[in-house]
Tab-separated table of C-alpha atoms in Angstrom:
chain	number	residue	atom	x	y	z
L	1	UNK	CA	-19.400	5.245	-72.831
L	2	UNK	CA	-19.850	2.682	-75.143
L	3	UNK	CA	-18.103	-0.483	-73.521
L	4	UNK	CA	-20.246	-2.256	-71.269
L	5	UNK	CA	-18.609	-2.866	-67.062
L	6	UNK	CA	-17.594	-6.146	-67.661
L	7	UNK	CA	-14.907	-5.088	-70.522
L	8	UNK	CA	-13.330	-2.594	-67.590
L	9	UNK	CA	-13.182	-5.526	-65.336
L	10	UNK	CA	-9.503	-7.454	-64.489
L	11	UNK	CA	-10.173	-11.368	-65.174
L	12	UNK	CA	-8.284	-11.689	-61.756
L	13	UNK	CA	-9.677	-9.578	-59.355
L	14	UNK	CA	-12.721	-9.533	-60.830
L	15	UNK	CA	-12.959	-5.386	-60.294
L	16	UNK	CA	-12.467	-2.591	-62.406
L	17	UNK	CA	-9.019	-2.118	-63.970
L	18	UNK	CA	-6.066	-0.202	-61.697
L	19	UNK	CA	-3.495	0.743	-63.902
L	20	UNK	CA	-3.834	-1.722	-66.411
L	21	UNK	CA	-0.984	-3.109	-68.457
L	22	UNK	CA	-1.532	-4.690	-71.934
L	23	UNK	CA	-0.175	-8.215	-72.850
L	24	UNK	CA	1.273	-9.462	-76.547
L	25	UNK	CA	-1.944	-11.802	-76.478
L	26	UNK	CA	-4.441	-8.502	-75.978
L	27	UNK	CA	-5.547	-9.362	-72.914
L	28	UNK	CA	-5.159	-6.321	-70.690
L	29	UNK	CA	-4.679	-6.800	-66.018
L	30	UNK	CA	-4.528	-4.682	-63.236
L	31	UNK	CA	-0.681	-4.387	-62.963
L	32	UNK	CA	-0.360	-5.880	-59.159
L	33	UNK	CA	-2.510	-8.434	-59.972
L	34	UNK	CA	-0.370	-9.856	-62.658
L	35	UNK	CA	2.811	-9.174	-60.717
L	36	UNK	CA	1.202	-11.165	-58.362
L	37	UNK	CA	0.159	-14.379	-60.930
L	38	UNK	CA	3.608	-13.955	-62.389
L	39	UNK	CA	5.387	-14.419	-58.752
L	40	UNK	CA	3.184	-17.709	-58.345
L	41	UNK	CA	3.309	-19.138	-61.485
L	42	UNK	CA	4.867	-19.116	-64.332
L	43	UNK	CA	5.844	-15.898	-66.524
L	44	UNK	CA	2.394	-16.669	-69.100
L	45	UNK	CA	-0.668	-14.733	-69.612
L	46	UNK	CA	-3.816	-16.259	-66.898
L	47	UNK	CA	-6.042	-16.106	-69.576
L	48	UNK	CA	-4.870	-17.706	-72.218
L	49	UNK	CA	-1.758	-19.758	-71.302
L	50	UNK	CA	0.088	-17.454	-73.902
L	51	UNK	CA	4.353	-17.050	-73.005
L	52	UNK	CA	4.883	-13.858	-72.243
L	53	UNK	CA	7.830	-11.565	-72.829
L	54	UNK	CA	10.379	-10.952	-70.239
L	55	UNK	CA	9.717	-7.155	-70.887
L	56	UNK	CA	7.819	-5.089	-68.827
L	57	UNK	CA	4.311	-5.191	-70.255
L	58	UNK	CA	3.630	-1.360	-71.301
L	59	UNK	CA	0.902	0.672	-69.638
L	60	UNK	CA	-3.019	-0.001	-71.674
L	61	UNK	CA	-3.343	3.830	-71.319
L	62	UNK	CA	-6.182	4.250	-73.598
L	63	UNK	CA	-8.178	1.552	-71.129
L	64	UNK	CA	-6.912	2.765	-68.022
L	65	UNK	CA	-8.458	6.279	-69.108
L	66	UNK	CA	-11.797	5.093	-70.229
L	67	UNK	CA	-11.692	3.122	-66.501
L	68	UNK	CA	-10.807	6.422	-64.580
L	69	UNK	CA	-13.639	8.263	-66.385
L	70	UNK	CA	-16.110	5.504	-65.255
L	71	UNK	CA	-14.794	5.397	-61.455
L	72	UNK	CA	-15.489	9.332	-61.681
L	73	UNK	CA	-19.051	8.856	-63.127
L	74	UNK	CA	-19.228	6.248	-59.970
L	75	UNK	CA	-18.433	9.115	-57.300
L	76	UNK	CA	-20.815	11.935	-58.703
L	77	UNK	CA	-23.583	9.022	-58.566
L	78	UNK	CA	-23.042	8.019	-55.379
L	79	UNK	CA	-22.276	11.766	-54.269
L	80	UNK	CA	-25.566	12.630	-55.642
L	81	UNK	CA	-27.415	9.961	-54.267
L	82	UNK	CA	-26.018	11.022	-50.857
L	83	UNK	CA	-27.004	14.794	-51.003
L	84	UNK	CA	-30.979	13.198	-52.125
L	85	UNK	CA	-33.513	12.367	-49.629
L	86	UNK	CA	-33.468	7.711	-49.529
L	87	UNK	CA	-37.484	8.353	-49.024
L	88	UNK	CA	-38.125	11.168	-51.590
L	89	UNK	CA	-35.332	11.234	-54.013
L	90	UNK	CA	-35.574	15.103	-53.194
L	91	UNK	CA	-31.926	17.366	-52.594
L	92	UNK	CA	-31.463	17.235	-48.775
L	93	UNK	CA	-31.696	21.341	-48.483
L	94	UNK	CA	-33.233	21.076	-44.676
L	95	UNK	CA	-32.065	20.244	-41.193
L	96	UNK	CA	-34.546	18.930	-38.612
L	97	UNK	CA	-33.360	20.225	-35.019
L	98	UNK	CA	-35.768	17.801	-33.209
L	99	UNK	CA	-34.209	14.135	-35.090
L	100	UNK	CA	-30.486	16.139	-35.284
L	101	UNK	CA	-30.593	14.511	-39.578
L	102	UNK	CA	-31.171	16.342	-43.154
L	103	UNK	CA	-34.370	16.010	-44.581
L	104	UNK	CA	-35.977	17.020	-47.843
L	105	UNK	CA	-39.203	19.495	-48.317
L	106	UNK	CA	-41.083	16.469	-48.567
L	107	UNK	CA	-40.237	14.830	-45.417
L	108	UNK	CA	-40.848	18.391	-44.081
L	109	UNK	CA	-44.078	17.961	-44.758
L	110	UNK	CA	-44.897	14.929	-43.984
L	111	UNK	CA	-46.177	13.097	-40.460
L	112	UNK	CA	-42.591	12.495	-39.218
L	113	UNK	CA	-41.453	15.886	-39.181
L	114	UNK	CA	-44.586	18.406	-39.499
L	115	UNK	CA	-44.450	19.872	-36.623
L	116	UNK	CA	-40.594	20.141	-36.207
L	117	UNK	CA	-38.391	22.973	-36.561
L	118	UNK	CA	-36.304	23.062	-39.017
L	119	UNK	CA	-33.237	25.038	-40.371
L	120	UNK	CA	-31.437	25.493	-43.611
L	121	UNK	CA	-28.777	22.946	-43.533
L	122	UNK	CA	-26.054	25.777	-44.642
L	123	UNK	CA	-27.187	27.272	-41.178
L	124	UNK	CA	-27.520	24.075	-39.480
L	125	UNK	CA	-23.554	23.005	-40.792
L	126	UNK	CA	-22.030	25.797	-39.577
L	127	UNK	CA	-24.189	25.092	-35.667
L	128	UNK	CA	-23.509	21.530	-35.951
L	129	UNK	CA	-19.737	22.061	-37.144
L	130	UNK	CA	-19.159	24.821	-33.973
L	131	UNK	CA	-20.932	21.857	-31.712
L	132	UNK	CA	-18.272	18.954	-32.952
L	133	UNK	CA	-15.201	21.622	-32.620
L	134	UNK	CA	-16.548	21.947	-28.381
L	135	UNK	CA	-17.092	18.482	-28.417
L	136	UNK	CA	-13.767	17.498	-29.936
L	137	UNK	CA	-12.146	20.259	-26.997
L	138	UNK	CA	-14.041	18.396	-24.409
L	139	UNK	CA	-12.827	14.918	-26.164
L	140	UNK	CA	-9.261	16.107	-25.929
L	141	UNK	CA	-9.708	16.894	-21.912
L	142	UNK	CA	-10.710	13.600	-21.321
L	143	UNK	CA	-8.187	12.110	-22.944
L	144	UNK	CA	-6.032	14.272	-21.584
L	145	UNK	CA	-7.572	13.224	-17.924
L	146	UNK	CA	-7.310	9.986	-19.063
L	147	UNK	CA	-3.773	10.048	-20.178
L	148	UNK	CA	-2.880	11.553	-16.755
L	149	UNK	CA	-4.892	8.449	-14.553
L	150	UNK	CA	-3.315	6.388	-16.953
L	151	UNK	CA	0.264	7.210	-15.982
L	152	UNK	CA	-0.915	7.537	-12.193
L	153	UNK	CA	-2.102	3.716	-12.609
L	154	UNK	CA	1.118	2.813	-14.106
L	155	UNK	CA	3.698	4.649	-11.151
L	156	UNK	CA	1.072	2.955	-8.861
L	157	UNK	CA	1.805	-0.368	-10.253
L	158	UNK	CA	5.165	0.595	-9.513
L	159	UNK	CA	4.931	1.915	-6.447
L	160	UNK	CA	2.598	-1.199	-5.288
L	161	UNK	CA	5.637	-3.331	-6.268
L	162	UNK	CA	8.111	-0.887	-4.176
L	163	UNK	CA	5.711	-0.714	-1.132
L	164	UNK	CA	5.597	-5.074	-1.124
L	165	UNK	CA	9.228	-5.286	-1.047
L	166	UNK	CA	9.882	-2.230	1.708
L	167	UNK	CA	7.161	-3.885	3.840
L	168	UNK	CA	8.127	-7.860	3.346
L	169	UNK	CA	11.879	-5.862	4.658
L	170	UNK	CA	10.318	-4.306	6.957
L	171	UNK	CA	8.418	-7.054	8.608
L	172	UNK	CA	11.330	-9.225	8.173
L	173	UNK	CA	13.537	-6.915	10.067
L	174	UNK	CA	10.937	-6.837	13.240
L	175	UNK	CA	10.660	-10.542	13.157
L	176	UNK	CA	14.317	-10.892	13.242
L	177	UNK	CA	14.274	-8.666	16.143
L	178	UNK	CA	11.961	-10.901	18.138
L	179	UNK	CA	13.537	-13.864	17.196
L	180	UNK	CA	16.805	-12.640	18.431
L	181	UNK	CA	14.932	-11.774	21.561
L	182	UNK	CA	13.368	-15.084	21.831
L	183	UNK	CA	17.094	-16.258	21.364
L	184	UNK	CA	18.954	-14.527	24.108
L	185	UNK	CA	16.196	-14.995	26.412
L	186	UNK	CA	16.536	-18.675	25.538
L	187	UNK	CA	20.230	-18.757	26.263
L	188	UNK	CA	19.940	-16.819	29.613
L	189	UNK	CA	17.569	-19.658	31.038
L	190	UNK	CA	19.351	-22.703	29.285
L	191	UNK	CA	22.666	-20.533	30.827
L	192	UNK	CA	20.896	-20.415	34.415
L	193	UNK	CA	20.044	-23.957	34.112
L	194	UNK	CA	23.740	-24.874	33.178
L	195	UNK	CA	24.886	-22.813	36.499
L	196	UNK	CA	22.071	-24.517	38.432
L	197	UNK	CA	23.464	-27.734	37.522
L	198	UNK	CA	27.331	-26.604	38.592
L	199	UNK	CA	26.172	-25.516	41.941
L	200	UNK	CA	24.287	-28.790	42.751
L	201	UNK	CA	26.690	-30.771	41.536
L	202	UNK	CA	29.380	-28.824	43.248
L	203	UNK	CA	27.209	-29.237	46.714
L	204	UNK	CA	26.902	-33.556	45.899
L	205	UNK	CA	30.336	-33.476	45.969
L	206	UNK	CA	30.903	-31.636	49.057
L	207	UNK	CA	28.537	-33.894	50.511
L	208	UNK	CA	29.842	-36.895	49.120
L	209	UNK	CA	33.799	-35.795	50.462
L	210	UNK	CA	32.063	-35.321	53.533
L	211	UNK	CA	30.247	-38.602	53.630
L	212	UNK	CA	34.037	-40.105	52.565
L	213	UNK	CA	35.442	-38.624	55.701
L	214	UNK	CA	32.623	-39.567	57.818
L	215	UNK	CA	33.240	-43.568	56.382
L	216	UNK	CA	36.782	-43.346	56.725
L	217	UNK	CA	36.277	-41.995	60.395
L	218	UNK	CA	33.593	-44.755	61.589
L	219	UNK	CA	36.112	-47.428	59.637
L	220	UNK	CA	38.518	-46.927	61.709
L	221	UNK	CA	36.391	-46.682	64.694
L	222	UNK	CA	35.256	-50.164	63.980
L	223	UNK	CA	38.627	-51.097	63.626
L	224	UNK	CA	39.610	-49.769	67.082
L	225	UNK	CA	36.630	-51.402	68.881
L	226	UNK	CA	37.363	-54.866	66.921
L	227	UNK	CA	40.306	-54.666	68.408
L	228	UNK	CA	39.466	-53.213	72.024
L	229	UNK	CA	36.707	-56.196	72.221
L	230	UNK	CA	40.304	-58.773	71.654
L	231	UNK	CA	41.908	-57.195	74.849
L	232	UNK	CA	41.641	-58.406	78.001
L	233	UNK	CA	38.852	-57.113	80.517
L	234	UNK	CA	40.515	-54.763	82.556
L	235	UNK	CA	41.908	-52.751	79.414
L	236	UNK	CA	38.603	-53.178	77.615
L	237	UNK	CA	37.397	-50.701	80.397
L	238	UNK	CA	40.101	-48.680	80.689
L	239	UNK	CA	39.315	-47.460	76.750
L	240	UNK	CA	35.756	-48.002	76.923
L	241	UNK	CA	34.781	-43.796	77.664
L	242	UNK	CA	37.754	-43.020	74.632
L	243	UNK	CA	36.201	-45.503	72.473
L	244	UNK	CA	32.690	-44.026	73.053
L	245	UNK	CA	34.230	-40.460	72.379
L	246	UNK	CA	35.310	-41.153	69.330
L	247	UNK	CA	31.170	-41.840	67.851
L	248	UNK	CA	30.416	-38.697	69.002
L	249	UNK	CA	32.162	-37.018	66.595
L	250	UNK	CA	30.329	-37.545	63.837
L	251	UNK	CA	28.920	-35.082	61.726
L	252	UNK	CA	25.474	-34.070	61.787
L	253	UNK	CA	23.252	-33.912	58.920
L	254	UNK	CA	24.992	-35.675	56.562
L	255	UNK	CA	21.673	-37.915	56.183
L	256	UNK	CA	19.614	-34.484	54.692
L	257	UNK	CA	19.591	-34.887	50.921
L	258	UNK	CA	17.024	-32.459	50.727
L	259	UNK	CA	17.608	-29.641	47.862
L	260	UNK	CA	19.858	-31.279	45.917
L	261	UNK	CA	18.257	-31.645	42.781
L	262	UNK	CA	17.604	-29.148	39.821
L	263	UNK	CA	14.749	-26.788	40.450
L	264	UNK	CA	13.024	-27.948	37.318
L	265	UNK	CA	9.888	-26.237	37.964
L	266	UNK	CA	11.628	-22.713	38.561
L	267	UNK	CA	12.657	-22.554	34.956
L	268	UNK	CA	9.545	-24.400	33.256
L	269	UNK	CA	6.329	-23.319	35.015
L	270	UNK	CA	4.612	-21.041	32.901
L	271	UNK	CA	7.526	-20.658	30.628
L	272	UNK	CA	5.937	-19.334	27.394
L	273	UNK	CA	3.958	-17.057	29.687
L	274	UNK	CA	7.146	-15.299	31.431
L	275	UNK	CA	8.952	-15.108	28.438
L	276	UNK	CA	6.083	-13.222	26.795
L	277	UNK	CA	5.833	-11.191	29.582
L	278	UNK	CA	9.422	-10.122	29.895
L	279	UNK	CA	9.480	-9.788	26.003
L	280	UNK	CA	6.159	-7.465	26.410
L	281	UNK	CA	8.110	-5.206	29.038
L	282	UNK	CA	10.528	-3.716	26.083
L	283	UNK	CA	7.756	-3.751	23.842
L	284	UNK	CA	4.949	-0.894	23.198
L	285	UNK	CA	1.771	-0.871	22.468
L	286	UNK	CA	0.946	2.332	19.611
L	287	UNK	CA	-2.305	3.363	20.085
L	288	UNK	CA	-2.454	5.348	16.708
L	289	UNK	CA	-0.130	4.277	13.677
L	290	UNK	CA	0.068	6.556	10.970
L	291	UNK	CA	-1.316	5.927	7.148
L	292	UNK	CA	1.411	6.151	4.759
L	293	UNK	CA	-0.995	6.604	1.814
L	294	UNK	CA	-1.671	9.510	3.267
L	295	UNK	CA	1.147	11.326	4.604
L	296	UNK	CA	2.437	14.496	2.187
L	297	UNK	CA	5.054	13.126	0.335
L	298	UNK	CA	7.572	15.554	1.917
L	299	UNK	CA	6.822	13.847	5.029
L	300	UNK	CA	9.181	11.472	6.519
L	301	UNK	CA	7.484	8.467	8.479
L	302	UNK	CA	9.919	6.372	10.721
L	303	UNK	CA	9.491	2.165	9.706
L	304	UNK	CA	6.840	1.245	12.644
L	305	UNK	CA	4.701	4.224	11.518
L	306	UNK	CA	4.643	6.340	15.022
L	307	UNK	CA	7.055	9.062	13.687
L	308	UNK	CA	7.216	11.601	11.349
L	309	UNK	CA	9.468	14.429	10.598
L	310	UNK	CA	9.795	17.006	7.184
L	311	UNK	CA	11.969	16.845	4.395
L	312	UNK	CA	12.649	19.526	1.484
L	313	UNK	CA	13.467	16.509	-0.732
L	314	UNK	CA	9.869	15.418	-1.833
L	315	UNK	CA	9.613	11.094	-1.883
L	316	UNK	CA	8.514	9.364	-4.607
L	317	UNK	CA	4.878	8.227	-4.143
L	318	UNK	CA	1.886	7.898	-6.370
L	319	UNK	CA	-0.603	10.986	-6.249
L	320	UNK	CA	-3.694	8.626	-4.569
L	321	UNK	CA	-6.712	10.706	-3.839
L	322	UNK	CA	-5.918	9.955	-0.183
L	323	UNK	CA	-2.948	12.192	-0.073
L	324	UNK	CA	-2.648	15.164	1.540
L	325	UNK	CA	-1.358	16.997	-1.961
L	326	UNK	CA	-0.741	20.489	-0.225
L	327	UNK	CA	0.384	20.420	3.390
L	328	UNK	CA	2.400	18.485	5.297
L	329	UNK	CA	0.024	16.516	6.866
L	330	UNK	CA	-0.884	12.844	7.771
L	331	UNK	CA	-3.726	11.063	9.475
L	332	UNK	CA	-3.595	8.158	11.514
L	333	UNK	CA	-4.755	4.489	9.933
L	334	UNK	CA	-8.111	3.912	12.001
L	335	UNK	CA	-11.363	5.772	12.170
L	336	UNK	CA	-12.218	6.781	15.398
L	337	UNK	CA	-16.080	6.398	15.289
L	338	UNK	CA	-17.330	6.056	18.651
L	339	UNK	CA	-16.353	5.505	22.272
L	340	UNK	CA	-13.193	7.309	24.191
L	341	UNK	CA	-9.363	7.587	23.114
L	342	UNK	CA	-6.300	9.259	23.802
L	343	UNK	CA	-2.951	9.125	22.452
L	344	UNK	CA	0.278	11.216	23.514
L	345	UNK	CA	2.367	12.569	21.248
L	346	UNK	CA	5.790	13.511	22.125
L	347	UNK	CA	6.984	16.968	20.177
L	348	UNK	CA	10.436	17.549	21.577
L	349	UNK	CA	12.287	20.009	20.210
L	350	UNK	CA	9.761	20.283	17.423
L	351	UNK	CA	9.286	23.891	16.900
L	352	UNK	CA	6.308	23.935	13.886
L	353	UNK	CA	3.315	21.691	14.451
L	354	UNK	CA	-0.471	20.573	14.964
L	355	UNK	CA	-2.153	18.078	16.445
L	356	UNK	CA	-5.606	16.791	16.704
L	357	UNK	CA	-8.324	14.829	15.008
L	358	UNK	CA	-9.431	15.466	11.189
L	359	UNK	CA	-13.139	14.392	10.342
L	360	UNK	CA	-13.323	11.400	7.272
L	361	UNK	CA	-13.976	13.657	4.218
L	362	UNK	CA	-11.658	16.891	5.033
L	363	UNK	CA	-9.972	17.832	2.003
L	364	UNK	CA	-7.007	16.974	0.809
L	365	UNK	CA	-6.183	18.355	-2.214
L	366	UNK	CA	-6.759	22.301	-1.710
L	367	UNK	CA	-4.772	24.051	1.629
L	368	UNK	CA	-7.452	24.413	4.191
L	369	UNK	CA	-7.276	26.329	7.592
L	370	UNK	CA	-7.197	23.191	10.238
L	371	UNK	CA	-10.359	24.256	12.087
L	372	UNK	CA	-13.861	23.255	13.038
L	373	UNK	CA	-15.221	24.668	10.226
L	374	UNK	CA	-13.206	22.723	7.394
L	375	UNK	CA	-13.621	19.292	9.473
L	376	UNK	CA	-10.505	19.736	12.205
L	377	UNK	CA	-9.963	20.386	16.019
L	378	UNK	CA	-6.671	21.136	16.657
L	379	UNK	CA	-3.769	23.078	18.418
L	380	UNK	CA	-0.941	24.956	16.948
L	381	UNK	CA	2.772	25.279	17.791
L	382	UNK	CA	4.431	28.045	15.936
L	383	UNK	CA	6.943	31.578	16.725
L	384	UNK	CA	7.266	30.093	20.331
L	385	UNK	CA	3.133	30.712	20.865
L	386	UNK	CA	0.728	27.698	21.497
L	387	UNK	CA	-2.739	28.699	19.717
L	388	UNK	CA	-6.070	26.257	19.944
L	389	UNK	CA	-7.640	26.463	16.225
L	390	UNK	CA	-10.169	28.251	15.791
L	391	UNK	CA	-11.572	30.961	13.637
L	392	UNK	CA	-10.278	33.276	14.915
L	393	UNK	CA	-7.397	31.501	16.577
L	394	UNK	CA	-7.269	31.679	20.215
L	395	UNK	CA	-3.806	32.176	21.878
L	396	UNK	CA	-2.816	29.802	24.571
L	397	UNK	CA	-1.386	30.845	28.203
L	398	UNK	CA	1.174	28.174	28.998
L	399	UNK	CA	4.453	28.410	31.433
L	400	UNK	CA	6.610	26.858	28.653
L	401	UNK	CA	6.384	24.632	25.693
L	402	UNK	CA	5.085	21.413	26.733
L	403	UNK	CA	7.171	18.436	25.769
L	404	UNK	CA	4.396	16.218	25.027
L	405	UNK	CA	0.834	16.527	24.305
L	406	UNK	CA	-2.148	14.137	25.300
L	407	UNK	CA	-4.573	14.006	23.151
L	408	UNK	CA	-8.267	12.549	24.486
L	409	UNK	CA	-11.507	12.207	22.284
L	410	UNK	CA	-14.400	11.185	23.345
L	411	UNK	CA	-17.147	10.512	20.251
L	412	UNK	CA	-19.975	10.005	23.329
L	413	UNK	CA	-19.905	13.556	25.057
L	414	UNK	CA	-18.416	14.964	21.917
L	415	UNK	CA	-15.308	16.765	22.955
L	416	UNK	CA	-11.360	17.126	21.626
L	417	UNK	CA	-9.103	17.806	25.069
L	418	UNK	CA	-5.528	18.452	24.418
L	419	UNK	CA	-3.283	18.322	27.677
L	420	UNK	CA	0.072	18.213	29.083
L	421	UNK	CA	0.566	14.813	30.536
L	422	UNK	CA	3.562	15.359	33.160
L	423	UNK	CA	1.562	17.916	35.216
L	424	UNK	CA	-1.632	16.820	33.441
L	425	UNK	CA	-2.557	20.169	32.620
L	426	UNK	CA	-5.569	20.589	30.640
L	427	UNK	CA	-4.457	23.142	27.384
L	428	UNK	CA	-7.441	23.554	25.726
L	429	UNK	CA	-10.844	21.538	24.722
L	430	UNK	CA	-13.403	21.736	22.065
L	431	UNK	CA	-16.746	20.693	21.880
L	432	UNK	CA	-18.743	19.804	19.099
L	433	UNK	CA	-21.046	17.289	17.895
L	434	UNK	CA	-19.571	14.794	15.455
L	435	UNK	CA	-21.469	13.771	12.315
L	436	UNK	CA	-19.134	10.913	11.120
L	437	UNK	CA	-15.697	9.375	11.865
L	438	UNK	CA	-12.959	10.989	13.273
L	439	UNK	CA	-8.962	10.279	12.000
L	440	UNK	CA	-6.151	10.955	14.424
L	441	UNK	CA	-4.277	14.528	12.659
L	442	UNK	CA	-0.496	15.196	12.493
L	443	UNK	CA	1.121	18.651	10.862
L	444	UNK	CA	4.906	19.759	10.552
L	445	UNK	CA	7.192	21.270	8.659
L	446	UNK	CA	10.349	20.765	11.211
L	447	UNK	CA	12.789	18.433	10.895
L	448	UNK	CA	12.838	17.189	14.196
L	449	UNK	CA	10.377	14.411	14.580
L	450	UNK	CA	6.983	13.960	16.140
L	451	UNK	CA	6.564	10.764	17.680
L	452	UNK	CA	3.677	8.669	19.189
L	453	UNK	CA	4.695	7.620	22.457
L	454	UNK	CA	3.860	3.616	23.235
L	455	UNK	CA	2.043	2.069	26.093
L	456	UNK	CA	2.974	-0.718	28.619
L	457	UNK	CA	1.021	-3.877	28.159
L	458	UNK	CA	-0.371	-5.707	30.813
L	459	UNK	CA	-1.523	-9.326	30.649
L	460	UNK	CA	-4.323	-10.119	32.875
L	461	UNK	CA	-4.727	-13.255	34.348
L	462	UNK	CA	-8.193	-14.434	34.433
L	463	UNK	CA	-8.960	-16.968	36.850
L	464	UNK	CA	-11.690	-19.483	36.004
């Protein structure tokens, strides 16, 4: 190629011509470079400033062919250099298995690769290609998992907003109930004060009426006495006894003014305490609260999280790892790791349930039997029969289906017992050394609810 490289360079972009065009002044430019110049300036040659024709400039085919040939030579040189060792200039015919890079025969004999295992590049190409294909498959699988996690995260974000609104609504509802209870109690107590006011005023008015009558009687007596004093001696003596007897008719007790005021102490003494005590009589404490984040989508929990029932229509909840994914199960909120605990579950007309405790690490994403070897200590009622879920299950003899079941966990003794709270009869007891915290456990596939019974709250006053 006789032309020097600078003659093949566009004066605008200073690079090899791409689709060159020729102006009437014999200067050539890339078509795109010339268009850019003309878009911003007048239509003239960017080099000599000679006015250009209004017609589109023709392609410089000869220059285009020379430039394309130059580019082809450059690519070939680059490819050849790519296939040669950068240290020795020899062709890369081997692949070092230790360093996982192509080398030449001189590299193989050098200290860097002398004792390394090598293979021909053709064989290494096939091996590496297979490995990369497997790696690509693993990356594709990882990408699918990441996409699934991303979708789950997006679902969780939406569900968190829903949870926030629902929780706020339920909090507001319960406080409205408390406000209403306080308002009703306030109304009742202010009405009691008003009623006592009316009774006291009535009593005072009655006393005032009696006092008025007595005052009238005394006035009349005084007039009679004054008149008697003006008469002669004999008439005074004749009417003396009658005048004396008139005063004996005075009503007794008119001077007793006690007990007429409002009994303020009765209405205000320890008012807050007595109102709280009365409200607590109607508000039970649940020893176990269900954890909605663990509930299977087909389980419907009550607003106060103390009852559950089954629904064939699953709820829209995220697939979080804490949730039971396969079976209609849920656990309590608080883990129990020490001490003694008990709760009573009302089974009512539910004919398909399991109750007991589950270990904190019990599996939740696979279907396993709720038995001790899997971290569950439960009893099961199904098909009209009650069983302790051992391996195999133990059929329990009962007179009738229990309407309530008391579950008692004693961590120090290592026992989980089940009894009928009505007659206190023991249904079954597991003995186990627990190595991790436990959670109250519930299962049902019945539309009839299981309900955790509330316990009465007792306020104790400590005397100082």
